[in-house]
Amino acid sequence: MIHVTEVSLEYDTPHGKVLAVDKASFSAAESEFVCLVGPSGCGKTTLLNMIAGFFPPSAGEIRVAGRPVSGQGLDRGIVFQDFAQLFPWRTALGNVAFGLEMKGVAKEERERVALAQLRLVKLEKFAGAHPHHLSGGMQQRVAIAALTREEMQRLLAEVWRTTRKTIVYVTHNVAEAVYLADRVVVMTPHPGRVKAVVGIRLPRPRDPLSVEFLEQQKSLIAHLTRQEEET
Ligand SMILES: Nc1ncnc2c1ncn2[C@@H]1O[C@H](COP(=O)(O)OP(=O)(O)OP(=O)(O)O)[C@@H](O)[C@H]1O
Ligand SMILES: [Mg+2]
C-alpha cells in the first residue's frame, strides 16, 4: 500500500527554487493500479522518483506498506520508458517489422507499414541501419515504432493481473488511464498539484468502445480541461 501525504518538492535551479510538486496527496491500495495523468511539467516523474526513493520530498511523507520511504528498496521497482530492446542483428526496419512478421503479414506489406512507422518517429532515413549505428535516443524511437500502443496496454494489464503488484503508472493518454486504472490521479502544473482522484469502476477486461468506457473518458477529460481553464 502506498500513501503519499501532502508531499511537496522544490528543485534548486540556477534561477532559484522551482516548486515542482505542491502538497500532493493520493494513495494506492495493495494490488491497485493507479494512473497519474496531467500535462507536461505537472510533476508526475518527480512523484515517481520520490516513491522510488531516489530523493526525499521537501515536505510531506511517502509510506509504502506502512513504512516511510527513506531510499531505494527491493519492495519497489521502477520502470522507465526505455524500450532499448532491439535485435542487434536486424536493421531498424527489420526490428519494426518483427511483430508483423510474427503475425504472418507478407513481406512487402510489413515493410510498407514498418517504414510508415519509422517515418512517424522521423527515422525513415535510418531504415537500413543496425542498432549499434544509432544513438540511444534513436534506438528508443525504433523500439517505440515497433510497439503498438494496444500491445503495450494489453501486456501491462496482463502483467498486473497475474502479479497483483501495486502499480503507479504515468501516462498523458486518458483512454489508456481508463483502460488500465482502478484510480486516476489528475494533476495540474505550475506548481504540480493533485486536482482530482477519480475511481474507475469498470469491469475487466475493459472495452474501449463501450458506452461506459467513453463516458468515463469524457468525465476525465472534463477534469483535465477544467484545470486548464483555471490556469
Ligand atoms: N532536475 C530538475 N531541476 C529543476 N527543475 C526540474 C527538474 N526536474 C523537473 N523539474 C521541473 O519540475 C516540474 C515537474 O517536472 P516533472 O518532470 O516531474 O514533470 P512531468 O509531469 O513528469 O512532465 P512530463 O509529462 O513532461 O514528463 C517541471 O516544471 C520541471 O521543469
Ligand atoms: Mg515525466
PDB file of C-alpha atoms and ligand atoms in Angstrom:
ATOM      1  CA  MET A   1       0.000   0.000   0.000  1.00  0.00           C
ATOM      2  CA  ILE A   2       1.364   3.420  -0.965  1.00  0.00           C
ATOM      3  CA  HIS A   3       0.423   6.597   0.862  1.00  0.00           C
ATOM      4  CA  VAL A   4       1.537   9.947  -0.496  1.00  0.00           C
ATOM      5  CA  THR A   5       0.604  12.613   2.033  1.00  0.00           C
ATOM      6  CA  GLU A   6       0.945  16.365   1.478  1.00  0.00           C
ATOM      7  CA  VAL A   7       4.137  15.822  -0.498  1.00  0.00           C
ATOM      8  CA  SER A   8       5.992  18.838  -1.895  1.00  0.00           C
ATOM      9  CA  LEU A   9       9.233  19.041  -3.835  1.00  0.00           C
ATOM     10  CA  GLU A  10      11.319  22.096  -4.618  1.00  0.00           C
ATOM     11  CA  TYR A  11      14.104  21.838  -7.167  1.00  0.00           C
ATOM     12  CA  ASP A  12      17.118  24.117  -6.796  1.00  0.00           C
ATOM     13  CA  THR A  13      17.887  25.712 -10.141  1.00  0.00           C
ATOM     14  CA  PRO A  14      20.310  28.476 -11.210  1.00  0.00           C
ATOM     15  CA  HIS A  15      17.257  30.763 -11.296  1.00  0.00           C
ATOM     16  CA  GLY A  16      16.162  29.885  -7.791  1.00  0.00           C
ATOM     17  CA  LYS A  17      13.800  27.313  -6.391  1.00  0.00           C
ATOM     18  CA  VAL A  18      11.105  25.704  -8.520  1.00  0.00           C
ATOM     19  CA  LEU A  19       8.096  24.233  -6.750  1.00  0.00           C
ATOM     20  CA  ALA A  20       7.557  21.096  -8.851  1.00  0.00           C
ATOM     21  CA  VAL A  21       5.040  19.374  -6.581  1.00  0.00           C
ATOM     22  CA  ASP A  22       2.793  21.179  -4.129  1.00  0.00           C
ATOM     23  CA  LYS A  23       1.183  19.216  -1.274  1.00  0.00           C
ATOM     24  CA  ALA A  24       0.189  16.217  -3.363  1.00  0.00           C
ATOM     25  CA  SER A  25      -1.848  13.504  -1.656  1.00  0.00           C
ATOM     26  CA  PHE A  26      -3.114  10.194  -3.017  1.00  0.00           C
ATOM     27  CA  SER A  27      -2.879   6.549  -2.183  1.00  0.00           C
ATOM     28  CA  ALA A  28      -2.741   3.174  -3.853  1.00  0.00           C
ATOM     29  CA  ALA A  29      -4.204   0.164  -2.067  1.00  0.00           C
ATOM     30  CA  GLU A  30      -2.456  -3.179  -2.265  1.00  0.00           C
ATOM     31  CA  SER A  31      -2.657  -4.586  -5.833  1.00  0.00           C
ATOM     32  CA  GLU A  32      -4.280  -1.420  -7.074  1.00  0.00           C
ATOM     33  CA  PHE A  33      -3.428   0.126 -10.454  1.00  0.00           C
ATOM     34  CA  VAL A  34      -3.141   3.892 -10.105  1.00  0.00           C
ATOM     35  CA  CYS A  35      -2.515   6.196 -13.080  1.00  0.00           C
ATOM     36  CA  LEU A  36      -1.029   9.668 -12.814  1.00  0.00           C
ATOM     37  CA  VAL A  37      -2.257  11.878 -15.648  1.00  0.00           C
ATOM     38  CA  GLY A  38      -1.699  15.531 -16.394  1.00  0.00           C
ATOM     39  CA  PRO A  39       0.103  17.859 -18.754  1.00  0.00           C
ATOM     40  CA  SER A  40       3.846  18.073 -19.148  1.00  0.00           C
ATOM     41  CA  GLY A  41       5.548  19.578 -16.112  1.00  0.00           C
ATOM     42  CA  CYS A  42       2.849  18.727 -13.564  1.00  0.00           C
ATOM     43  CA  GLY A  43       5.282  16.647 -11.502  1.00  0.00           C
ATOM     44  CA  LYS A  44       4.450  13.049 -12.461  1.00  0.00           C
ATOM     45  CA  THR A  45       8.058  11.922 -12.873  1.00  0.00           C
ATOM     46  CA  THR A  46       9.094  13.859  -9.791  1.00  0.00           C
ATOM     47  CA  LEU A  47       6.487  11.986  -7.747  1.00  0.00           C
ATOM     48  CA  LEU A  48       7.551   8.600  -9.148  1.00  0.00           C
ATOM     49  CA  ASN A  49      11.178   9.354  -8.332  1.00  0.00           C
ATOM     50  CA  MET A  50      10.244  10.146  -4.741  1.00  0.00           C
ATOM     51  CA  ILE A  51       8.132   6.991  -4.403  1.00  0.00           C
ATOM     52  CA  ALA A  52      11.128   5.061  -5.740  1.00  0.00           C
ATOM     53  CA  GLY A  53      13.224   6.764  -3.070  1.00  0.00           C
ATOM     54  CA  PHE A  54      15.686   8.458  -5.443  1.00  0.00           C
ATOM     55  CA  PHE A  55      15.319  11.673  -3.453  1.00  0.00           C
ATOM     56  CA  PRO A  56      13.189  12.713  -0.480  1.00  0.00           C
ATOM     57  CA  PRO A  57      10.254  15.136  -0.569  1.00  0.00           C
ATOM     58  CA  SER A  58      10.945  18.707   0.612  1.00  0.00           C
ATOM     59  CA  ALA A  59       7.853  18.320   2.790  1.00  0.00           C
ATOM     60  CA  GLY A  60       5.235  15.688   3.478  1.00  0.00           C
ATOM     61  CA  GLU A  61       5.586  11.942   3.673  1.00  0.00           C
ATOM     62  CA  ILE A  62       5.517   8.834   1.496  1.00  0.00           C
ATOM     63  CA  ARG A  63       4.777   5.489   3.105  1.00  0.00           C
ATOM     64  CA  VAL A  64       4.929   2.083   1.469  1.00  0.00           C
ATOM     65  CA  ALA A  65       3.342  -0.786   3.388  1.00  0.00           C
ATOM     66  CA  GLY A  66       3.242   1.481   6.428  1.00  0.00           C
ATOM     67  CA  ARG A  67       6.941   2.346   6.433  1.00  0.00           C
ATOM     68  CA  PRO A  68       8.238   5.799   5.466  1.00  0.00           C
ATOM     69  CA  VAL A  69      10.292   5.686   2.262  1.00  0.00           C
ATOM     70  CA  SER A  70      13.857   6.693   3.043  1.00  0.00           C
ATOM     71  CA  GLY A  71      15.672   5.481  -0.059  1.00  0.00           C
ATOM     72  CA  GLN A  72      15.566   2.802  -2.693  1.00  0.00           C
ATOM     73  CA  GLY A  73      14.304  -0.617  -1.663  1.00  0.00           C
ATOM     74  CA  LEU A  74      13.629  -4.074  -3.026  1.00  0.00           C
ATOM     75  CA  ASP A  75       9.948  -3.641  -2.218  1.00  0.00           C
ATOM     76  CA  ARG A  76       9.665  -1.125  -5.092  1.00  0.00           C
ATOM     77  CA  GLY A  77      10.623  -1.366  -8.741  1.00  0.00           C
ATOM     78  CA  ILE A  78      10.612   1.469 -11.221  1.00  0.00           C
ATOM     79  CA  VAL A  79      10.380   1.039 -14.974  1.00  0.00           C
ATOM     80  CA  PHE A  80      11.313   3.978 -17.130  1.00  0.00           C
ATOM     81  CA  GLN A  81      10.073   4.456 -20.631  1.00  0.00           C
ATOM     82  CA  ASP A  82      13.211   2.949 -22.034  1.00  0.00           C
ATOM     83  CA  PHE A  83      12.439   0.417 -24.694  1.00  0.00           C
ATOM     84  CA  ALA A  84      16.017  -0.071 -25.902  1.00  0.00           C
ATOM     85  CA  GLN A  85      15.338  -3.737 -26.562  1.00  0.00           C
ATOM     86  CA  LEU A  86      16.183  -4.213 -30.201  1.00  0.00           C
ATOM     87  CA  PHE A  87      17.556  -7.192 -32.066  1.00  0.00           C
ATOM     88  CA  PRO A  88      21.148  -6.113 -32.822  1.00  0.00           C
ATOM     89  CA  TRP A  89      21.307  -8.276 -35.965  1.00  0.00           C
ATOM     90  CA  ARG A  90      18.228  -6.707 -37.515  1.00  0.00           C
ATOM     91  CA  THR A  91      18.040  -3.297 -39.169  1.00  0.00           C
ATOM     92  CA  ALA A  92      15.747  -0.600 -37.796  1.00  0.00           C
ATOM     93  CA  LEU A  93      13.183  -1.637 -40.413  1.00  0.00           C
ATOM     94  CA  GLY A  94      13.626  -5.304 -39.551  1.00  0.00           C
ATOM     95  CA  ASN A  95      13.088  -4.559 -35.878  1.00  0.00           C
ATOM     96  CA  VAL A  96       9.905  -2.584 -36.501  1.00  0.00           C
ATOM     97  CA  ALA A  97       8.614  -5.224 -38.926  1.00  0.00           C
ATOM     98  CA  PHE A  98       9.235  -8.072 -36.472  1.00  0.00           C
ATOM     99  CA  GLY A  99       5.799  -8.006 -34.811  1.00  0.00           C
ATOM    100  CA  LEU A 100       4.046  -8.046 -38.189  1.00  0.00           C
ATOM    101  CA  GLU A 101       6.266 -10.889 -39.300  1.00  0.00           C
ATOM    102  CA  MET A 102       5.144 -12.886 -36.271  1.00  0.00           C
ATOM    103  CA  LYS A 103       1.556 -12.228 -37.271  1.00  0.00           C
ATOM    104  CA  GLY A 104       2.249 -13.652 -40.711  1.00  0.00           C
ATOM    105  CA  VAL A 105       1.934 -10.378 -42.620  1.00  0.00           C
ATOM    106  CA  ALA A 106       3.513 -10.632 -46.096  1.00  0.00           C
ATOM    107  CA  LYS A 107       6.977  -9.125 -46.562  1.00  0.00           C
ATOM    108  CA  GLU A 108       6.011  -6.276 -48.855  1.00  0.00           C
ATOM    109  CA  GLU A 109       3.097  -5.213 -46.658  1.00  0.00           C
ATOM    110  CA  ARG A 110       5.029  -5.366 -43.397  1.00  0.00           C
ATOM    111  CA  GLU A 111       7.889  -3.348 -44.846  1.00  0.00           C
ATOM    112  CA  ARG A 112       5.448  -0.745 -46.081  1.00  0.00           C
ATOM    113  CA  VAL A 113       3.846  -0.485 -42.617  1.00  0.00           C
ATOM    114  CA  ALA A 114       7.206  -0.539 -40.798  1.00  0.00           C
ATOM    115  CA  LEU A 115       8.547   2.239 -42.993  1.00  0.00           C
ATOM    116  CA  ALA A 116       5.454   4.353 -42.277  1.00  0.00           C
ATOM    117  CA  GLN A 117       6.010   3.766 -38.565  1.00  0.00           C
ATOM    118  CA  LEU A 118       9.676   4.741 -38.824  1.00  0.00           C
ATOM    119  CA  ARG A 119       8.587   7.890 -40.638  1.00  0.00           C
ATOM    120  CA  LEU A 120       6.401   8.773 -37.640  1.00  0.00           C
ATOM    121  CA  VAL A 121       9.439   8.739 -35.377  1.00  0.00           C
ATOM    122  CA  LYS A 122      11.472  10.526 -38.078  1.00  0.00           C
ATOM    123  CA  LEU A 123      13.844   7.676 -38.738  1.00  0.00           C
ATOM    124  CA  GLU A 124      12.902   6.569 -42.241  1.00  0.00           C
ATOM    125  CA  LYS A 125      16.393   7.525 -43.431  1.00  0.00           C
ATOM    126  CA  PHE A 126      17.830   5.018 -40.969  1.00  0.00           C
ATOM    127  CA  ALA A 127      15.609   2.123 -42.004  1.00  0.00           C
ATOM    128  CA  GLY A 128      18.636   0.141 -43.157  1.00  0.00           C
ATOM    129  CA  ALA A 129      20.828   0.917 -40.136  1.00  0.00           C
ATOM    130  CA  HIS A 130      21.591  -1.581 -37.395  1.00  0.00           C
ATOM    131  CA  PRO A 131      21.017  -0.541 -33.748  1.00  0.00           C
ATOM    132  CA  HIS A 132      24.719  -0.072 -32.946  1.00  0.00           C
ATOM    133  CA  HIS A 133      24.872   2.656 -35.579  1.00  0.00           C
ATOM    134  CA  LEU A 134      22.075   4.600 -33.902  1.00  0.00           C
ATOM    135  CA  SER A 135      22.196   6.866 -30.844  1.00  0.00           C
ATOM    136  CA  GLY A 136      20.429   5.779 -27.634  1.00  0.00           C
ATOM    137  CA  GLY A 137      17.522   8.108 -28.335  1.00  0.00           C
ATOM    138  CA  MET A 138      17.211   6.840 -31.901  1.00  0.00           C
ATOM    139  CA  GLN A 139      17.212   3.237 -30.683  1.00  0.00           C
ATOM    140  CA  GLN A 140      14.463   4.142 -28.281  1.00  0.00           C
ATOM    141  CA  ARG A 141      12.416   5.646 -31.111  1.00  0.00           C
ATOM    142  CA  VAL A 142      12.839   2.487 -33.192  1.00  0.00           C
ATOM    143  CA  ALA A 143      11.625   0.443 -30.222  1.00  0.00           C
ATOM    144  CA  ILE A 144       8.615   2.722 -29.809  1.00  0.00           C
ATOM    145  CA  ALA A 145       7.829   2.470 -33.532  1.00  0.00           C
ATOM    146  CA  ALA A 146       7.911  -1.317 -33.175  1.00  0.00           C
ATOM    147  CA  LEU A 147       5.296  -1.445 -30.420  1.00  0.00           C
ATOM    148  CA  THR A 148       1.677  -0.639 -30.896  1.00  0.00           C
ATOM    149  CA  ARG A 149       0.053   1.136 -28.008  1.00  0.00           C
ATOM    150  CA  GLU A 150      -2.588  -1.583 -27.768  1.00  0.00           C
ATOM    151  CA  GLU A 151       0.108  -4.230 -27.439  1.00  0.00           C
ATOM    152  CA  MET A 152       1.753  -2.272 -24.637  1.00  0.00           C
ATOM    153  CA  GLN A 153      -1.524  -1.767 -22.808  1.00  0.00           C
ATOM    154  CA  ARG A 154      -2.626  -5.367 -23.134  1.00  0.00           C
ATOM    155  CA  LEU A 155       0.746  -6.593 -21.939  1.00  0.00           C
ATOM    156  CA  LEU A 156       0.691  -4.273 -18.962  1.00  0.00           C
ATOM    157  CA  ALA A 157      -2.867  -5.219 -17.963  1.00  0.00           C
ATOM    158  CA  GLU A 158      -1.871  -8.884 -18.160  1.00  0.00           C
ATOM    159  CA  VAL A 159       1.281  -8.444 -16.060  1.00  0.00           C
ATOM    160  CA  TRP A 160      -0.747  -6.614 -13.457  1.00  0.00           C
ATOM    161  CA  ARG A 161      -3.500  -9.251 -13.451  1.00  0.00           C
ATOM    162  CA  THR A 162      -1.056 -12.087 -12.904  1.00  0.00           C
ATOM    163  CA  THR A 163       1.373 -10.460 -10.444  1.00  0.00           C
ATOM    164  CA  ARG A 164      -1.122  -8.380  -8.403  1.00  0.00           C
ATOM    165  CA  LYS A 165       1.555  -5.780  -7.786  1.00  0.00           C
ATOM    166  CA  THR A 166       0.584  -2.281  -6.763  1.00  0.00           C
ATOM    167  CA  ILE A 167       1.281  -0.073  -9.775  1.00  0.00           C
ATOM    168  CA  VAL A 168       1.662   3.682 -10.133  1.00  0.00           C
ATOM    169  CA  TYR A 169       1.726   4.379 -13.852  1.00  0.00           C
ATOM    170  CA  VAL A 170       2.329   7.654 -15.662  1.00  0.00           C
ATOM    171  CA  THR A 171       0.537   8.494 -18.893  1.00  0.00           C
ATOM    172  CA  HIS A 172      -0.631  11.500 -20.888  1.00  0.00           C
ATOM    173  CA  ASN A 173      -3.291   9.384 -22.503  1.00  0.00           C
ATOM    174  CA  VAL A 174      -6.759   9.473 -20.933  1.00  0.00           C
ATOM    175  CA  ALA A 175      -8.041   6.397 -22.785  1.00  0.00           C
ATOM    176  CA  GLU A 176      -5.016   4.479 -21.560  1.00  0.00           C
ATOM    177  CA  ALA A 177      -5.725   5.549 -17.981  1.00  0.00           C
ATOM    178  CA  VAL A 178      -9.369   4.450 -18.248  1.00  0.00           C
ATOM    179  CA  TYR A 179      -8.290   1.145 -19.779  1.00  0.00           C
ATOM    180  CA  LEU A 180      -5.742   0.354 -17.086  1.00  0.00           C
ATOM    181  CA  ALA A 181      -6.544   2.103 -13.825  1.00  0.00           C
ATOM    182  CA  ASP A 182      -8.561   1.442 -10.709  1.00  0.00           C
ATOM    183  CA  ARG A 183      -7.947   5.019  -9.785  1.00  0.00           C
ATOM    184  CA  VAL A 184      -6.721   8.037 -11.745  1.00  0.00           C
ATOM    185  CA  VAL A 185      -4.854  10.898 -10.106  1.00  0.00           C
ATOM    186  CA  VAL A 186      -5.412  14.021 -12.220  1.00  0.00           C
ATOM    187  CA  MET A 187      -2.612  16.559 -11.857  1.00  0.00           C
ATOM    188  CA  THR A 188      -2.232  20.206 -12.794  1.00  0.00           C
ATOM    189  CA  PRO A 189       1.072  22.043 -13.465  1.00  0.00           C
ATOM    190  CA  HIS A 190       2.888  25.138 -12.125  1.00  0.00           C
ATOM    191  CA  PRO A 191       3.033  24.095  -9.378  1.00  0.00           C
ATOM    192  CA  GLY A 192       2.202  20.411  -9.664  1.00  0.00           C
ATOM    193  CA  ARG A 193      -0.957  19.686  -7.712  1.00  0.00           C
ATOM    194  CA  VAL A 194      -3.432  16.852  -7.431  1.00  0.00           C
ATOM    195  CA  LYS A 195      -6.610  18.180  -8.954  1.00  0.00           C
ATOM    196  CA  ALA A 196      -8.827  15.145  -8.539  1.00  0.00           C
ATOM    197  CA  VAL A 197      -8.692  11.454  -7.790  1.00  0.00           C
ATOM    198  CA  VAL A 198     -11.186   9.546  -9.913  1.00  0.00           C
ATOM    199  CA  GLY A 199     -12.174   5.911  -9.342  1.00  0.00           C
ATOM    200  CA  ILE A 200     -12.691   3.793 -12.481  1.00  0.00           C
ATOM    201  CA  ARG A 201     -15.198   1.120 -11.606  1.00  0.00           C
ATOM    202  CA  LEU A 202     -15.496  -0.691 -14.931  1.00  0.00           C
ATOM    203  CA  PRO A 203     -15.262  -4.492 -15.069  1.00  0.00           C
ATOM    204  CA  ARG A 204     -12.235  -6.054 -16.769  1.00  0.00           C
ATOM    205  CA  PRO A 205     -11.250  -6.727 -19.442  1.00  0.00           C
ATOM    206  CA  ARG A 206     -12.435  -3.312 -20.497  1.00  0.00           C
ATOM    207  CA  ASP A 207     -13.945  -2.490 -23.830  1.00  0.00           C
ATOM    208  CA  PRO A 208     -12.665   0.872 -25.107  1.00  0.00           C
ATOM    209  CA  LEU A 209     -15.681   1.105 -27.412  1.00  0.00           C
ATOM    210  CA  SER A 210     -18.356   0.605 -24.755  1.00  0.00           C
ATOM    211  CA  VAL A 211     -20.624   3.462 -23.728  1.00  0.00           C
ATOM    212  CA  GLU A 212     -19.471   3.248 -20.088  1.00  0.00           C
ATOM    213  CA  PHE A 213     -15.830   3.478 -21.160  1.00  0.00           C
ATOM    214  CA  LEU A 214     -16.438   6.516 -23.319  1.00  0.00           C
ATOM    215  CA  GLU A 215     -18.437   8.206 -20.553  1.00  0.00           C
ATOM    216  CA  GLN A 216     -15.646   7.616 -18.059  1.00  0.00           C
ATOM    217  CA  GLN A 217     -13.163   9.002 -20.585  1.00  0.00           C
ATOM    218  CA  LYS A 218     -15.307  12.091 -21.127  1.00  0.00           C
ATOM    219  CA  SER A 219     -15.554  12.780 -17.407  1.00  0.00           C
ATOM    220  CA  LEU A 220     -11.765  12.540 -17.010  1.00  0.00           C
ATOM    221  CA  ILE A 221     -11.213  14.876 -19.940  1.00  0.00           C
ATOM    222  CA  ALA A 222     -13.605  17.288 -18.232  1.00  0.00           C
ATOM    223  CA  HIS A 223     -11.400  17.231 -15.120  1.00  0.00           C
ATOM    224  CA  LEU A 224      -8.323  17.904 -17.228  1.00  0.00           C
ATOM    225  CA  THR A 225      -9.813  20.751 -19.249  1.00  0.00           C
ATOM    226  CA  ARG A 226     -11.387  22.394 -16.238  1.00  0.00           C
ATOM    227  CA  GLN A 227      -7.938  22.615 -14.750  1.00  0.00           C
ATOM    228  CA  GLU A 228      -6.652  24.337 -17.885  1.00  0.00           C
ATOM    229  CA  GLU A 229      -9.362  26.962 -17.734  1.00  0.00           C
ATOM    230  CA  GLU A 230      -8.277  27.845 -14.224  1.00  0.00           C
ATOM    231  CA  THR A 231      -4.573  28.259 -15.046  1.00  0.00           C
TER     232      THR A 231
HETATM  233  N1  LIG B   1      16.082  18.266 -12.117  1.00  0.00           N
HETATM  234  C1  LIG B   1      15.264  19.303 -12.180  1.00  0.00           C
HETATM  235  N2  LIG B   1      15.702  20.547 -11.867  1.00  0.00           N
HETATM  236  C2  LIG B   1      14.873  21.594 -11.903  1.00  0.00           C
HETATM  237  N3  LIG B   1      13.567  21.534 -12.248  1.00  0.00           N
HETATM  238  C3  LIG B   1      13.085  20.336 -12.581  1.00  0.00           C
HETATM  239  C4  LIG B   1      13.896  19.162 -12.575  1.00  0.00           C
HETATM  240  N4  LIG B   1      13.127  18.102 -12.954  1.00  0.00           N
HETATM  241  C5  LIG B   1      11.896  18.616 -13.183  1.00  0.00           C
HETATM  242  N5  LIG B   1      11.877  19.948 -12.958  1.00  0.00           N
HETATM  243  C6  LIG B   1      10.680  20.813 -13.065  1.00  0.00           C
HETATM  244  O1  LIG B   1       9.699  20.301 -12.201  1.00  0.00           O
HETATM  245  C7  LIG B   1       8.431  20.304 -12.821  1.00  0.00           C
HETATM  246  C8  LIG B   1       7.857  18.897 -12.860  1.00  0.00           C
HETATM  247  O2  LIG B   1       8.672  18.096 -13.690  1.00  0.00           O
HETATM  248  P1  LIG B   1       8.368  16.567 -13.975  1.00  0.00           P
HETATM  249  O3  LIG B   1       9.466  16.058 -14.812  1.00  0.00           O
HETATM  250  O4  LIG B   1       8.088  15.880 -12.698  1.00  0.00           O
HETATM  251  O5  LIG B   1       7.020  16.685 -14.826  1.00  0.00           O
HETATM  252  P2  LIG B   1       6.193  15.557 -15.603  1.00  0.00           P
HETATM  253  O6  LIG B   1       4.793  15.662 -15.146  1.00  0.00           O
HETATM  254  O7  LIG B   1       6.875  14.260 -15.457  1.00  0.00           O
HETATM  255  O8  LIG B   1       6.289  16.073 -17.114  1.00  0.00           O
HETATM  256  P3  LIG B   1       6.302  15.217 -18.483  1.00  0.00           P
HETATM  257  O9  LIG B   1       4.866  14.849 -18.739  1.00  0.00           O
HETATM  258  O10 LIG B   1       6.789  16.211 -19.497  1.00  0.00           O
HETATM  259  O11 LIG B   1       7.220  14.050 -18.317  1.00  0.00           O
HETATM  260  C9  LIG B   1       8.622  20.949 -14.184  1.00  0.00           C
HETATM  261  O12 LIG B   1       8.289  22.312 -14.083  1.00  0.00           O
HETATM  262  C10 LIG B   1      10.086  20.763 -14.457  1.00  0.00           C
HETATM  263  O13 LIG B   1      10.578  21.800 -15.253  1.00  0.00           O
HETATM  264 MG    MG B   2       7.746  12.922 -16.848  1.00  0.00          MG
END
